[in-house]
PDB file of C-alpha atoms and ligand atoms in Angstrom:
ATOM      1  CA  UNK A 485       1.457  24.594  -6.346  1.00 46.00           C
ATOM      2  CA  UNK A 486      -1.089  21.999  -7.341  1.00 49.00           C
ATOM      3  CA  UNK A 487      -3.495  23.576  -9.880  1.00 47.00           C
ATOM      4  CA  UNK A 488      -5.815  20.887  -9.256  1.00 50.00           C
ATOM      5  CA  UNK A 489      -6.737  21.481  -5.912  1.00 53.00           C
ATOM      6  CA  UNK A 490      -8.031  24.833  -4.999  1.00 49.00           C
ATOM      7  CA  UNK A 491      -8.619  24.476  -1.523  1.00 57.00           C
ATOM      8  CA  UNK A 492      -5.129  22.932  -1.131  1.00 58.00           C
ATOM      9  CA  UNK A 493      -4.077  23.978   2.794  1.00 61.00           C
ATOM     10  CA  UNK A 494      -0.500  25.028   2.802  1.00 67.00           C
ATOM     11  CA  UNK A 495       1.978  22.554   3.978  1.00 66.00           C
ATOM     12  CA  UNK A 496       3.662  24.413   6.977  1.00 66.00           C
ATOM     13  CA  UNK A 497      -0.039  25.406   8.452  1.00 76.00           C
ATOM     14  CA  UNK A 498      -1.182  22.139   8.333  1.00 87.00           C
ATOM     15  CA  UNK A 499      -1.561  19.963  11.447  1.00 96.00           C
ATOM     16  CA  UNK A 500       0.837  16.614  11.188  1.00 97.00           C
ATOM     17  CA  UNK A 501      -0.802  13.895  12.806  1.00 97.00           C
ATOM     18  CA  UNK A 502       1.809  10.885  12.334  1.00 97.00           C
ATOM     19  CA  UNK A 503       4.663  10.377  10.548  1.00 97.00           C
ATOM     20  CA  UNK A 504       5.656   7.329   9.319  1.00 96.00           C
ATOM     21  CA  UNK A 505       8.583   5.628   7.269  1.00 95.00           C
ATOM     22  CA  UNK A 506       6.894   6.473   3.715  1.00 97.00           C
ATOM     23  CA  UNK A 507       3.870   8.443   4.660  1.00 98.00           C
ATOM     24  CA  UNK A 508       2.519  11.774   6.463  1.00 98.00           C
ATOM     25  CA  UNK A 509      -0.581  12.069   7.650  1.00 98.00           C
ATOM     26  CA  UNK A 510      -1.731  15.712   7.904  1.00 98.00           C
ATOM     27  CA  UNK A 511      -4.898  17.223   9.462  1.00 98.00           C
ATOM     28  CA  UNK A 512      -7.577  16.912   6.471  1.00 97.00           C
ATOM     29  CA  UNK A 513     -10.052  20.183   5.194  1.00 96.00           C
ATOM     30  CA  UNK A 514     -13.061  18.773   6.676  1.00 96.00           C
ATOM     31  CA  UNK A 515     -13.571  17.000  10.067  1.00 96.00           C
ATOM     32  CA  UNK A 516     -13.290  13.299   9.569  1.00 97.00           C
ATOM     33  CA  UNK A 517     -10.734  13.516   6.618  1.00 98.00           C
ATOM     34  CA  UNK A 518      -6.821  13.331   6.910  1.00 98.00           C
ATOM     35  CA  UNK A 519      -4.773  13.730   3.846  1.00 98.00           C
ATOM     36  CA  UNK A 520      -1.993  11.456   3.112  1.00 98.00           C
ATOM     37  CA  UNK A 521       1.490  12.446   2.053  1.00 98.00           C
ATOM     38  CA  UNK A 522       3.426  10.237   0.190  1.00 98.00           C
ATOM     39  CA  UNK A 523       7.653  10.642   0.599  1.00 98.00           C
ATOM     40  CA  UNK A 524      10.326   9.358  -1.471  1.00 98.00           C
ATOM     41  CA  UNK A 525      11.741   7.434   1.380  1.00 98.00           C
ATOM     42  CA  UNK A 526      12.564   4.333   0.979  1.00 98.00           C
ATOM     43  CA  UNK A 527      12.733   1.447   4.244  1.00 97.00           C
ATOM     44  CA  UNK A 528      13.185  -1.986   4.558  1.00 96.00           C
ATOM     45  CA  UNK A 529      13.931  -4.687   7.501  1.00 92.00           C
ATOM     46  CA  UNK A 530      12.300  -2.764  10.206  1.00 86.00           C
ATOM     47  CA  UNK A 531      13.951   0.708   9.550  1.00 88.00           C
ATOM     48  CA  UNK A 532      18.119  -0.587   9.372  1.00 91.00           C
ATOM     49  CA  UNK A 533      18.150   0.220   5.632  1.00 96.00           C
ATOM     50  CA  UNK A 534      16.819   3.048   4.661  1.00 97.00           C
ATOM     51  CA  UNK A 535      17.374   5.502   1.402  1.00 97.00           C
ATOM     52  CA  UNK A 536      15.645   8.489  -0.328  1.00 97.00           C
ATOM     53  CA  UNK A 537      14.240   7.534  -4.205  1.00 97.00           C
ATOM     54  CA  UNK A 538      13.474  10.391  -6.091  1.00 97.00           C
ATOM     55  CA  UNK A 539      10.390   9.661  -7.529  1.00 97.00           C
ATOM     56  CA  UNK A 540       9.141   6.998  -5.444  1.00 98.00           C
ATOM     57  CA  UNK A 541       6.356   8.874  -3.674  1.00 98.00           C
ATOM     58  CA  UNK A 542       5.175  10.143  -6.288  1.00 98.00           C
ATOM     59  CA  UNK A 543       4.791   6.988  -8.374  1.00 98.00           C
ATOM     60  CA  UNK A 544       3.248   4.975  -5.411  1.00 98.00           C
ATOM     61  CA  UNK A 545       0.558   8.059  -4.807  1.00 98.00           C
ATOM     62  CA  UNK A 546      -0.789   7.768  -8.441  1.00 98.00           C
ATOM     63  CA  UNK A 547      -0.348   3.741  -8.600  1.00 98.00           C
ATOM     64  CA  UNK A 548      -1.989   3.417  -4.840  1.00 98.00           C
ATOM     65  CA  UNK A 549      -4.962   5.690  -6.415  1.00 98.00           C
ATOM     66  CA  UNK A 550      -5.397   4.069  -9.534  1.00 98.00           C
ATOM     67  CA  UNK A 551      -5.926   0.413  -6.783  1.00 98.00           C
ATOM     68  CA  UNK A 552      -8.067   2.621  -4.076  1.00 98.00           C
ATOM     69  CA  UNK A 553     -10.434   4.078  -6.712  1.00 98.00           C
ATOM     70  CA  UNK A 554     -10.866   1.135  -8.679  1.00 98.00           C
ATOM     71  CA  UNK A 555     -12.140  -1.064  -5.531  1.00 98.00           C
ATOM     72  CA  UNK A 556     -14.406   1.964  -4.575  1.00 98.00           C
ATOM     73  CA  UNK A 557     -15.749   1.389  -7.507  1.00 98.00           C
ATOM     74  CA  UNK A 558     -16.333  -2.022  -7.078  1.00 97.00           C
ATOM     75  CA  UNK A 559     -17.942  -1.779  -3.940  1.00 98.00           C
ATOM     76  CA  UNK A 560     -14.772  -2.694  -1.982  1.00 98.00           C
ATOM     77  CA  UNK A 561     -15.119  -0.150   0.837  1.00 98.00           C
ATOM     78  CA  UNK A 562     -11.504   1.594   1.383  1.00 98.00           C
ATOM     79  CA  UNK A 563     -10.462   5.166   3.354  1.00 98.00           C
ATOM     80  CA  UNK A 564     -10.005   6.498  -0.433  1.00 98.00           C
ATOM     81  CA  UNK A 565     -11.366   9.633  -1.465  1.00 98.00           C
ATOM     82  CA  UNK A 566      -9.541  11.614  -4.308  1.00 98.00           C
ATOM     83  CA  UNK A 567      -5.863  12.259  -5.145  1.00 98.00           C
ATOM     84  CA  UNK A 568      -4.826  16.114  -4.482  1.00 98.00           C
ATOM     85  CA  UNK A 569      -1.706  16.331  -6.123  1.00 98.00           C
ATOM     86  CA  UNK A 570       1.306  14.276  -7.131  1.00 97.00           C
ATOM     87  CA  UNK A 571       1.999  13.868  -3.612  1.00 98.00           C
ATOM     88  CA  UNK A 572      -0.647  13.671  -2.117  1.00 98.00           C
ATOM     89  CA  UNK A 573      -4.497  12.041  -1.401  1.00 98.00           C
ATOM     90  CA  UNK A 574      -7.444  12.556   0.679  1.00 98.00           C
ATOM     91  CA  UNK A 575      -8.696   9.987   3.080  1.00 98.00           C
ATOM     92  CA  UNK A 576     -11.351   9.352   5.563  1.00 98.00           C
ATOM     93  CA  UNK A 577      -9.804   9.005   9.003  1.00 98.00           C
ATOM     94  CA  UNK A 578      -9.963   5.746  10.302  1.00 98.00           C
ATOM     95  CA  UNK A 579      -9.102   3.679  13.165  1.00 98.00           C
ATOM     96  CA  UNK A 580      -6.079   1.440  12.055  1.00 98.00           C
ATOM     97  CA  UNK A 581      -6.581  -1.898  13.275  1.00 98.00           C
ATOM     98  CA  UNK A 582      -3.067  -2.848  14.244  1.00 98.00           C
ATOM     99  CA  UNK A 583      -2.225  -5.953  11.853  1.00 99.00           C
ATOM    100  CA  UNK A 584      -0.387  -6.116   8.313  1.00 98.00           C
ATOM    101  CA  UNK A 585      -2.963  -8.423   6.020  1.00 99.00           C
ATOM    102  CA  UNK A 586      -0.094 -10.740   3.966  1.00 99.00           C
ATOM    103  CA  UNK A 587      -1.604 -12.677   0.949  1.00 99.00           C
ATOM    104  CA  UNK A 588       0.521 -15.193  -1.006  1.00 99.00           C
ATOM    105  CA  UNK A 589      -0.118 -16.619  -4.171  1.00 99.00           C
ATOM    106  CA  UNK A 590       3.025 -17.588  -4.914  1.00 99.00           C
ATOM    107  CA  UNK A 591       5.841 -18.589  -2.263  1.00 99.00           C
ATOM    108  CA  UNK A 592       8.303 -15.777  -2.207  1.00 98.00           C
ATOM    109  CA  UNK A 593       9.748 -13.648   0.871  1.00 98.00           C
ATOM    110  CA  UNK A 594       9.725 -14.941   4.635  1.00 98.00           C
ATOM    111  CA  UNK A 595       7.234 -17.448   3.398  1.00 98.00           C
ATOM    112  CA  UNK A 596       9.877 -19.179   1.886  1.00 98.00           C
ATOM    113  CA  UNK A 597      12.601 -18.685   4.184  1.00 98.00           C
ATOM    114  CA  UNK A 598      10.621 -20.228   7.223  1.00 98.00           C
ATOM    115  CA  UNK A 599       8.926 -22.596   5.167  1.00 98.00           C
ATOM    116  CA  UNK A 600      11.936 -23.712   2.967  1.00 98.00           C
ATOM    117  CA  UNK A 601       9.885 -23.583  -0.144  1.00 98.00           C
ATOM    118  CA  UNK A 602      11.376 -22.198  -3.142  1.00 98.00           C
ATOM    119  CA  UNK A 603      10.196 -19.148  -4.600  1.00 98.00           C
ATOM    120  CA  UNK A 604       8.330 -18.929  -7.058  1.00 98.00           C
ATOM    121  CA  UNK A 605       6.078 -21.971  -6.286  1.00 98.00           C
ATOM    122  CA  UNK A 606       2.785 -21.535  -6.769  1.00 98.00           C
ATOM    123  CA  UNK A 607       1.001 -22.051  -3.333  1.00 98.00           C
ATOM    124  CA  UNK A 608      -2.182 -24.481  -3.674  1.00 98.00           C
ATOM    125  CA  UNK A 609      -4.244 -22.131  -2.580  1.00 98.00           C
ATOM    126  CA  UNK A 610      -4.042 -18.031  -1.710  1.00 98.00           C
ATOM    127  CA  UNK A 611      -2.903 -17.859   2.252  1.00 98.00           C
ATOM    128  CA  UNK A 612      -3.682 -15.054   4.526  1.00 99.00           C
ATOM    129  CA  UNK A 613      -1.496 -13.975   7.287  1.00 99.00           C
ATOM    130  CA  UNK A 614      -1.589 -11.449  10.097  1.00 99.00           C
ATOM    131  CA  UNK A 615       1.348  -9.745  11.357  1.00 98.00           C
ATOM    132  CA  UNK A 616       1.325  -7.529  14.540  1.00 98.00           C
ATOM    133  CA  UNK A 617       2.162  -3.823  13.452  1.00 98.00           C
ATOM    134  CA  UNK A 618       5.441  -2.992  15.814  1.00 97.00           C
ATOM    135  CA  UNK A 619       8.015  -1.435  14.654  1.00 94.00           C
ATOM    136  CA  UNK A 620       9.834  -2.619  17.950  1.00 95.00           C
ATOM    137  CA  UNK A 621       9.079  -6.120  17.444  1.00 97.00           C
ATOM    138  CA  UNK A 622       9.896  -5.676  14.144  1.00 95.00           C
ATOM    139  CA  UNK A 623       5.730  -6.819  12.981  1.00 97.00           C
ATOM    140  CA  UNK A 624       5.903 -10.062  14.293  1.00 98.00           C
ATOM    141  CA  UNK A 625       3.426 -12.780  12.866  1.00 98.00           C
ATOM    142  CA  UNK A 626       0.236 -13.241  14.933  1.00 99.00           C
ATOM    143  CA  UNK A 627      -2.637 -16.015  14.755  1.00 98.00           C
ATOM    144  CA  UNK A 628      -6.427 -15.367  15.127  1.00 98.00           C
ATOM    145  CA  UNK A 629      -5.846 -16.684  18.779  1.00 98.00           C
ATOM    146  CA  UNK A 630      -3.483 -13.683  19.279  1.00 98.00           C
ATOM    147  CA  UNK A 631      -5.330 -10.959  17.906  1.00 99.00           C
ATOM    148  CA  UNK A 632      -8.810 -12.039  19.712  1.00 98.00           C
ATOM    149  CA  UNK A 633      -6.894 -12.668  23.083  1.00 98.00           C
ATOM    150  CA  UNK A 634      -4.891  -9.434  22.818  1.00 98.00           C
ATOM    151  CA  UNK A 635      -8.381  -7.060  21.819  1.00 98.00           C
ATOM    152  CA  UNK A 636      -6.148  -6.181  18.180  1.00 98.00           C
ATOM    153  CA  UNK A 637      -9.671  -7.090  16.509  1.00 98.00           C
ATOM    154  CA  UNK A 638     -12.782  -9.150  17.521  1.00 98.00           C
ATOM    155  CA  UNK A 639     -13.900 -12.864  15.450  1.00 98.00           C
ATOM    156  CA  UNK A 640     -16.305 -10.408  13.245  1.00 98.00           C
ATOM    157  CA  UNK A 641     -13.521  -8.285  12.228  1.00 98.00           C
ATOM    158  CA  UNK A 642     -11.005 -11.072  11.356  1.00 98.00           C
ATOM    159  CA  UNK A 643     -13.855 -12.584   9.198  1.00 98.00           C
ATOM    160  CA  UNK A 644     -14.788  -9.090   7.671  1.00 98.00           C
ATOM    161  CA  UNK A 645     -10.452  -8.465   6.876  1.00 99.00           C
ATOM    162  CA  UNK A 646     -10.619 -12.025   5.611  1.00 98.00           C
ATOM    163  CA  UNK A 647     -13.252 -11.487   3.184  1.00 98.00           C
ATOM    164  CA  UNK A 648     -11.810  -8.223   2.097  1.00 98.00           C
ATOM    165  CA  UNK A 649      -8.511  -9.515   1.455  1.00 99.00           C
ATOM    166  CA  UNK A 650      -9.726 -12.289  -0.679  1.00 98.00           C
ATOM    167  CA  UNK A 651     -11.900  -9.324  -2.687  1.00 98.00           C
ATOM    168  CA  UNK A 652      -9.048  -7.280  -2.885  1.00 98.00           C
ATOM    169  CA  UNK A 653      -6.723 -10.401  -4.295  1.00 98.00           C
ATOM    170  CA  UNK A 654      -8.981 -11.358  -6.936  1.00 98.00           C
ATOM    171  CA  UNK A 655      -9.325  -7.808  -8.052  1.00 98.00           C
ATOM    172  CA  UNK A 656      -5.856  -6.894  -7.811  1.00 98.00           C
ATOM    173  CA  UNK A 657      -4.678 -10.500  -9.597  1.00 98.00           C
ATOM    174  CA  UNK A 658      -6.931 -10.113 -12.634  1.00 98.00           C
ATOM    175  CA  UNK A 659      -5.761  -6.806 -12.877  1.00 98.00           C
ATOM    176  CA  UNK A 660      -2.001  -6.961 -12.790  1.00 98.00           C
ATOM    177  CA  UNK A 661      -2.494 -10.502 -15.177  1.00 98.00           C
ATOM    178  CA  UNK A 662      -3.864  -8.582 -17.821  1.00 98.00           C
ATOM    179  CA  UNK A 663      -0.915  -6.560 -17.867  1.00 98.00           C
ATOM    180  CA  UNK A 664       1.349  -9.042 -18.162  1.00 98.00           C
ATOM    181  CA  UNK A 665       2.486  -9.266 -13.745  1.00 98.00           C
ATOM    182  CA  UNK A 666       2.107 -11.921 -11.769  1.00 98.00           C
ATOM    183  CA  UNK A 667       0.708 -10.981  -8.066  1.00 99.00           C
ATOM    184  CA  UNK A 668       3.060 -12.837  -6.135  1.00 99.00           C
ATOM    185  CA  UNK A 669       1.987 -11.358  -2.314  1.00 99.00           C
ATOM    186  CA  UNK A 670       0.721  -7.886  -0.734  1.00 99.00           C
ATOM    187  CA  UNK A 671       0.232  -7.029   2.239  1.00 99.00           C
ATOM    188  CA  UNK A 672      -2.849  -4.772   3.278  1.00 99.00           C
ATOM    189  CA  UNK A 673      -4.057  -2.355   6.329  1.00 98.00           C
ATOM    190  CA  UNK A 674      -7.630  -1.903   7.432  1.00 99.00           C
ATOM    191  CA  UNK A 675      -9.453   0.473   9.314  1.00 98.00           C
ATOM    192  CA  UNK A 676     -11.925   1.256  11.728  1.00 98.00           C
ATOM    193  CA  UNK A 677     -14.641   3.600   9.948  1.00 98.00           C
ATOM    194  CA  UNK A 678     -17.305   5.478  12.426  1.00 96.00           C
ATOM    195  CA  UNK A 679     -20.470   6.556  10.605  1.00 92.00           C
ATOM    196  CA  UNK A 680     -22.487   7.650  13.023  1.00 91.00           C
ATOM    197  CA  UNK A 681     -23.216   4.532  15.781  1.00 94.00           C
ATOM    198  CA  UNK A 682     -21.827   2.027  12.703  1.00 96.00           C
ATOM    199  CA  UNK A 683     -18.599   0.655  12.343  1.00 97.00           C
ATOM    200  CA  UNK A 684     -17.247  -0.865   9.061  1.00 97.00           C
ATOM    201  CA  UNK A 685     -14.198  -2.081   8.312  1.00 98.00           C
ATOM    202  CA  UNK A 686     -12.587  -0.728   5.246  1.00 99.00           C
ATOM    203  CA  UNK A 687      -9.492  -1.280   3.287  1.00 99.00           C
ATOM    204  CA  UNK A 688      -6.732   1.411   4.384  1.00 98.00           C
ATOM    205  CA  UNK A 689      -2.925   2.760   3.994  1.00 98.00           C
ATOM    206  CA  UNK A 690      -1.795   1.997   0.485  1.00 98.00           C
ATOM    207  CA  UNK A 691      -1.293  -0.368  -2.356  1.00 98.00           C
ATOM    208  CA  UNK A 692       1.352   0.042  -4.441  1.00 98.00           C
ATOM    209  CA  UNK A 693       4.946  -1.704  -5.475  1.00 98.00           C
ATOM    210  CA  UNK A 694       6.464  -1.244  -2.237  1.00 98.00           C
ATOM    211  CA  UNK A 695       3.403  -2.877  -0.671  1.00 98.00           C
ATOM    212  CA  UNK A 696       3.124  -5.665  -3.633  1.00 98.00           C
ATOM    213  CA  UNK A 697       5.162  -8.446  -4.773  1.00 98.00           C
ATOM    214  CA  UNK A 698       4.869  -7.982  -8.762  1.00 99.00           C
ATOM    215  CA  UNK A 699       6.995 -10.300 -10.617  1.00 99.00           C
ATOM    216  CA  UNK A 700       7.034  -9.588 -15.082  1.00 98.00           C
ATOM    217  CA  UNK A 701       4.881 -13.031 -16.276  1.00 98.00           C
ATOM    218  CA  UNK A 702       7.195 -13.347 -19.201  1.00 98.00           C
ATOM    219  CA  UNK A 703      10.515 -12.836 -17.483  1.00 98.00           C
ATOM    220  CA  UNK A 704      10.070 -13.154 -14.175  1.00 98.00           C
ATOM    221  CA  UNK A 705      12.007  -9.915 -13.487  1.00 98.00           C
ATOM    222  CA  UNK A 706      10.620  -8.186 -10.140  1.00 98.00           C
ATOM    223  CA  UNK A 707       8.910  -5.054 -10.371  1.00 98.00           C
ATOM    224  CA  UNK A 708       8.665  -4.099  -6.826  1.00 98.00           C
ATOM    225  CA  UNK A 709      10.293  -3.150  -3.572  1.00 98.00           C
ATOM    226  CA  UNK A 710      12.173  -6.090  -3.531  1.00 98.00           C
ATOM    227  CA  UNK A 711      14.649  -4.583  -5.526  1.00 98.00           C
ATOM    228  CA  UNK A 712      15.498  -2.371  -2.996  1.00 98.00           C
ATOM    229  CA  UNK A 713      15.738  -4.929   0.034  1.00 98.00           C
ATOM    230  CA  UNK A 714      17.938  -7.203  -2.456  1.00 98.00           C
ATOM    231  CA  UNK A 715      20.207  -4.362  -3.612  1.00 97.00           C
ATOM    232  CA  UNK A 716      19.213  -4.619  -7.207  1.00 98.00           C
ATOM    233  CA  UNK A 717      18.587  -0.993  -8.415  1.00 97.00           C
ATOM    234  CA  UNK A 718      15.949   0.284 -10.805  1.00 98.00           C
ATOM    235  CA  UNK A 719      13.493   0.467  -8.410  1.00 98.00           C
ATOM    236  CA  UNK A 720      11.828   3.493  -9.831  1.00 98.00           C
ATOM    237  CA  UNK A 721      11.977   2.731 -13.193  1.00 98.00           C
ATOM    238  CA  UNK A 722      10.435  -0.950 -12.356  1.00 98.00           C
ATOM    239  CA  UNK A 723       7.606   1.419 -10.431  1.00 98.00           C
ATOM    240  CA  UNK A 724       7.521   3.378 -13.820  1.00 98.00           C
ATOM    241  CA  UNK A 725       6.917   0.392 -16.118  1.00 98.00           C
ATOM    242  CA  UNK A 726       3.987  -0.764 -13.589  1.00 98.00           C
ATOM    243  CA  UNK A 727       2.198   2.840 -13.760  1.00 98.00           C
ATOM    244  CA  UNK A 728       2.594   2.271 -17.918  1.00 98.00           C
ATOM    245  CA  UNK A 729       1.937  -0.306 -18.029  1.00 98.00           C
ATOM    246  CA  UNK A 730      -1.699   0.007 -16.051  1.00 98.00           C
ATOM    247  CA  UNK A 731      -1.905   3.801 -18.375  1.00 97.00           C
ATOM    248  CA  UNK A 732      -0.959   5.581 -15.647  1.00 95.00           C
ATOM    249  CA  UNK A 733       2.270   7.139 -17.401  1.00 84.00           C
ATOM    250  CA  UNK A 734       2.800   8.803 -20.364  1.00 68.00           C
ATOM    251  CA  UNK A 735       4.417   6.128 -22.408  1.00 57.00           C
ATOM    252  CA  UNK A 736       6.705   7.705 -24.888  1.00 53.00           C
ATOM    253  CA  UNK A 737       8.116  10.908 -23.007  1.00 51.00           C
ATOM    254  CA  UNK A 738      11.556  10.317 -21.662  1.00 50.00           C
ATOM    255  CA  UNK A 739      11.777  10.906 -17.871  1.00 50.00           C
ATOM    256  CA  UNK A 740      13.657  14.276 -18.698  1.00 49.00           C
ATOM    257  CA  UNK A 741      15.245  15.973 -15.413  1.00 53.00           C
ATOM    258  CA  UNK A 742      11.884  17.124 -14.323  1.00 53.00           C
ATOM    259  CA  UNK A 743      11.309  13.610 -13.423  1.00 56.00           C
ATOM    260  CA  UNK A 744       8.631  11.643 -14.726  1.00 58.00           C
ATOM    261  CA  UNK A 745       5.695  12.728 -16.718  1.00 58.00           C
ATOM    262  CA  UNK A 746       2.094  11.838 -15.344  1.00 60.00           C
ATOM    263  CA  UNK A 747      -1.148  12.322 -17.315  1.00 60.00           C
ATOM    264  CA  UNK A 748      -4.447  12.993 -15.609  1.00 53.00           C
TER     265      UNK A 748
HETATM  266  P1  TMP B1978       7.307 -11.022   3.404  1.00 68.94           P
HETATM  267  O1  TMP B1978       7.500 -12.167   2.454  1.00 68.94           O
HETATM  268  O2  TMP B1978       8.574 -10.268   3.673  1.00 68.94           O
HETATM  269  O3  TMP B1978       6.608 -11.451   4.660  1.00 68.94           O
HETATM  270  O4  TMP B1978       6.338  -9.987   2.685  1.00 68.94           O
HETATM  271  C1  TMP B1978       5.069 -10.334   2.224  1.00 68.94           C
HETATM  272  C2  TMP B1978       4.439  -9.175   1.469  1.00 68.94           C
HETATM  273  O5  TMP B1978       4.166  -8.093   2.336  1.00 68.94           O
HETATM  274  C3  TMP B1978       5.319  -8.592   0.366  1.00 68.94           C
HETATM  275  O6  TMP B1978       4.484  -8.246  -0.735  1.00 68.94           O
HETATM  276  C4  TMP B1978       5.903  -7.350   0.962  1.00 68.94           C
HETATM  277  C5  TMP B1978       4.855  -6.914   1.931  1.00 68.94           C
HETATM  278  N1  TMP B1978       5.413  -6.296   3.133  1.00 68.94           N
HETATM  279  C6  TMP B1978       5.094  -4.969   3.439  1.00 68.94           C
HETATM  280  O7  TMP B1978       4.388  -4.299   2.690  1.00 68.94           O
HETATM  281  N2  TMP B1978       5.597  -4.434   4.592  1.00 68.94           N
HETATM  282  C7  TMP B1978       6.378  -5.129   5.440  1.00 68.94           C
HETATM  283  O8  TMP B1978       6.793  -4.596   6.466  1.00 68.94           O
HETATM  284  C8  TMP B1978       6.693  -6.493   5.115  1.00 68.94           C
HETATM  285  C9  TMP B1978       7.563  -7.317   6.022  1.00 68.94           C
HETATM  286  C10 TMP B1978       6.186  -7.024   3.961  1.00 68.94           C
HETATM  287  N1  LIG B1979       8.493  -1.629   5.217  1.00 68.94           N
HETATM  288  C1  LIG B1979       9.215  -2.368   6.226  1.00 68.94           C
HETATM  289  C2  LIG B1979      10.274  -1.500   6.884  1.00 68.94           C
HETATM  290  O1  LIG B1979      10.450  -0.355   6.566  1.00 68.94           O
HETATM  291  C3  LIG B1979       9.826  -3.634   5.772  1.00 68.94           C
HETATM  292  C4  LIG B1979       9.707  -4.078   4.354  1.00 68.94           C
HETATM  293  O2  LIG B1979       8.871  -3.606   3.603  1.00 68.94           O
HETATM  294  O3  LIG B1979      10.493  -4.980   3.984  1.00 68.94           O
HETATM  295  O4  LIG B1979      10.981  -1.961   7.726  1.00 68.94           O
END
């Protein structure tokens, strides 16, 4: 039981609205608020690989909150209200807007295999890309011409994502430099948020290692998800060493069988 959270709604007599690869989404207390579940699943290439992490969910719910809260508080509008539990956040409901937001810093990924650049270059300027979100098209990239002609977004929205995305790099650059990781790409969700007759678009989903490229500056070793998709192990303890190093996790406390330790 979370001992944070007094008003915490049982699991089983909550609604589910969608579930997805890593994520529930559950019925929220109030109208207009969903609460998002984070699970220790772990996907990659569409769905074909596909493995449970202890830990993982857990790690990218307090790492994802520590990003969310820190761009509310710079004015960065996102879906983020407060963390519930270890598990678990509270969210405004939006309407996703059905693209993946990709920006590269550094070459790395797909960019590199269609591009034939090696990774690890340093792009000569940050590049935004949209992917279509379909899991049966496995999220197939999309220009502005796409999206506009297809209804995904209007010119105002693509412009308002744009400018977000930029925002959010620059924050989230300067803040995994100065712990010593180098922001190679992410990839970001917006949504739709109704207040009243006004629509704004906000930043959505999650950020965290499985959403990031985050590559150590000094050694280059990778400290996200792509040590999963490459078969390299470690992935939670790579996940642990970004939530210390950003003073998420307790630093000295040896993840004993209870898992790791989180402070407040
Ligand atoms: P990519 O190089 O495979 O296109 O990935 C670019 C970035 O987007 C990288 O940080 C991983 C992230 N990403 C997701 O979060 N979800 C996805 O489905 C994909 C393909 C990439
Ligand atoms: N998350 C995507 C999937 O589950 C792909 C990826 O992140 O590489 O297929």
């Amino acid at each position: 039981m979370d001992f944070l959270e007094p008003r915490y709604i049982p699991m089983n007599r909550r609604r589910r609205i969608y579930e997805g690869k890593a994520k529930i989404l559950y019925e929220g207390p109030e109208p207009g608020t969903l609460i998002q579940h984070f699970k220790d699943d772990a996907t990659a290439f569409n769905n074909k690989k596909h493995q449970i992490v202890d830990g993982k969910g857990v790690l990218n719910n307090r790492i994802s909150e520590y990003v969310f809260m820190h761009l509310n508080a710079m004015g960065i509008p996102t879906h983020f209200i407060r963390r519930l539990n270890m598990r678990e956040q509270l969210i405004r409901e939006v309407e996703i807007v059905p693209l993946e937001i990709v920006v590269r810093n550094v070459a790395a990924g797909s960019l590199s295999q269609r591009l034939g650049i090696e990774e690890g270059t340093v792009l000569p300027r940050s590049i935004i890309e949209f992917y279509y979100k379909s899991d049966e098209l496995g999220d197939p990239m999309v220009s502005e011409e796409h999206i506009t002609a297809f209804g995904w977004a209007t010119p105002q929205e693509i412009d308002d994502m744009m400018a977000l995305a930029i925002r959010v790099n620059d924050f989230l650059s300067g803040l995994f430099l100065g712990v010593g990781i180098r922001l190679v790409d992410f990839k970001m969700e917006c949504g739709r948020l109704w207040e009243g007759d006004m629509m704004r678009i906000v930043v959505a989903d999650e950020i965290s290692p499985d959403s990031c490229r985050l590559w150590d500056i000094a050694s280059n070793e990778k400290l996200d998800k792509d040590r999963f998709r490459r078969d390299m192990g470690g992935l939670v303890e790579a996940y642990q060493e970004v939530a210390r190093r950003l003073g998420i996790l307790v630093d000295n406390e040896p993840p004993a069988n209870g898992g790791p330790r989180l402070v407040q």
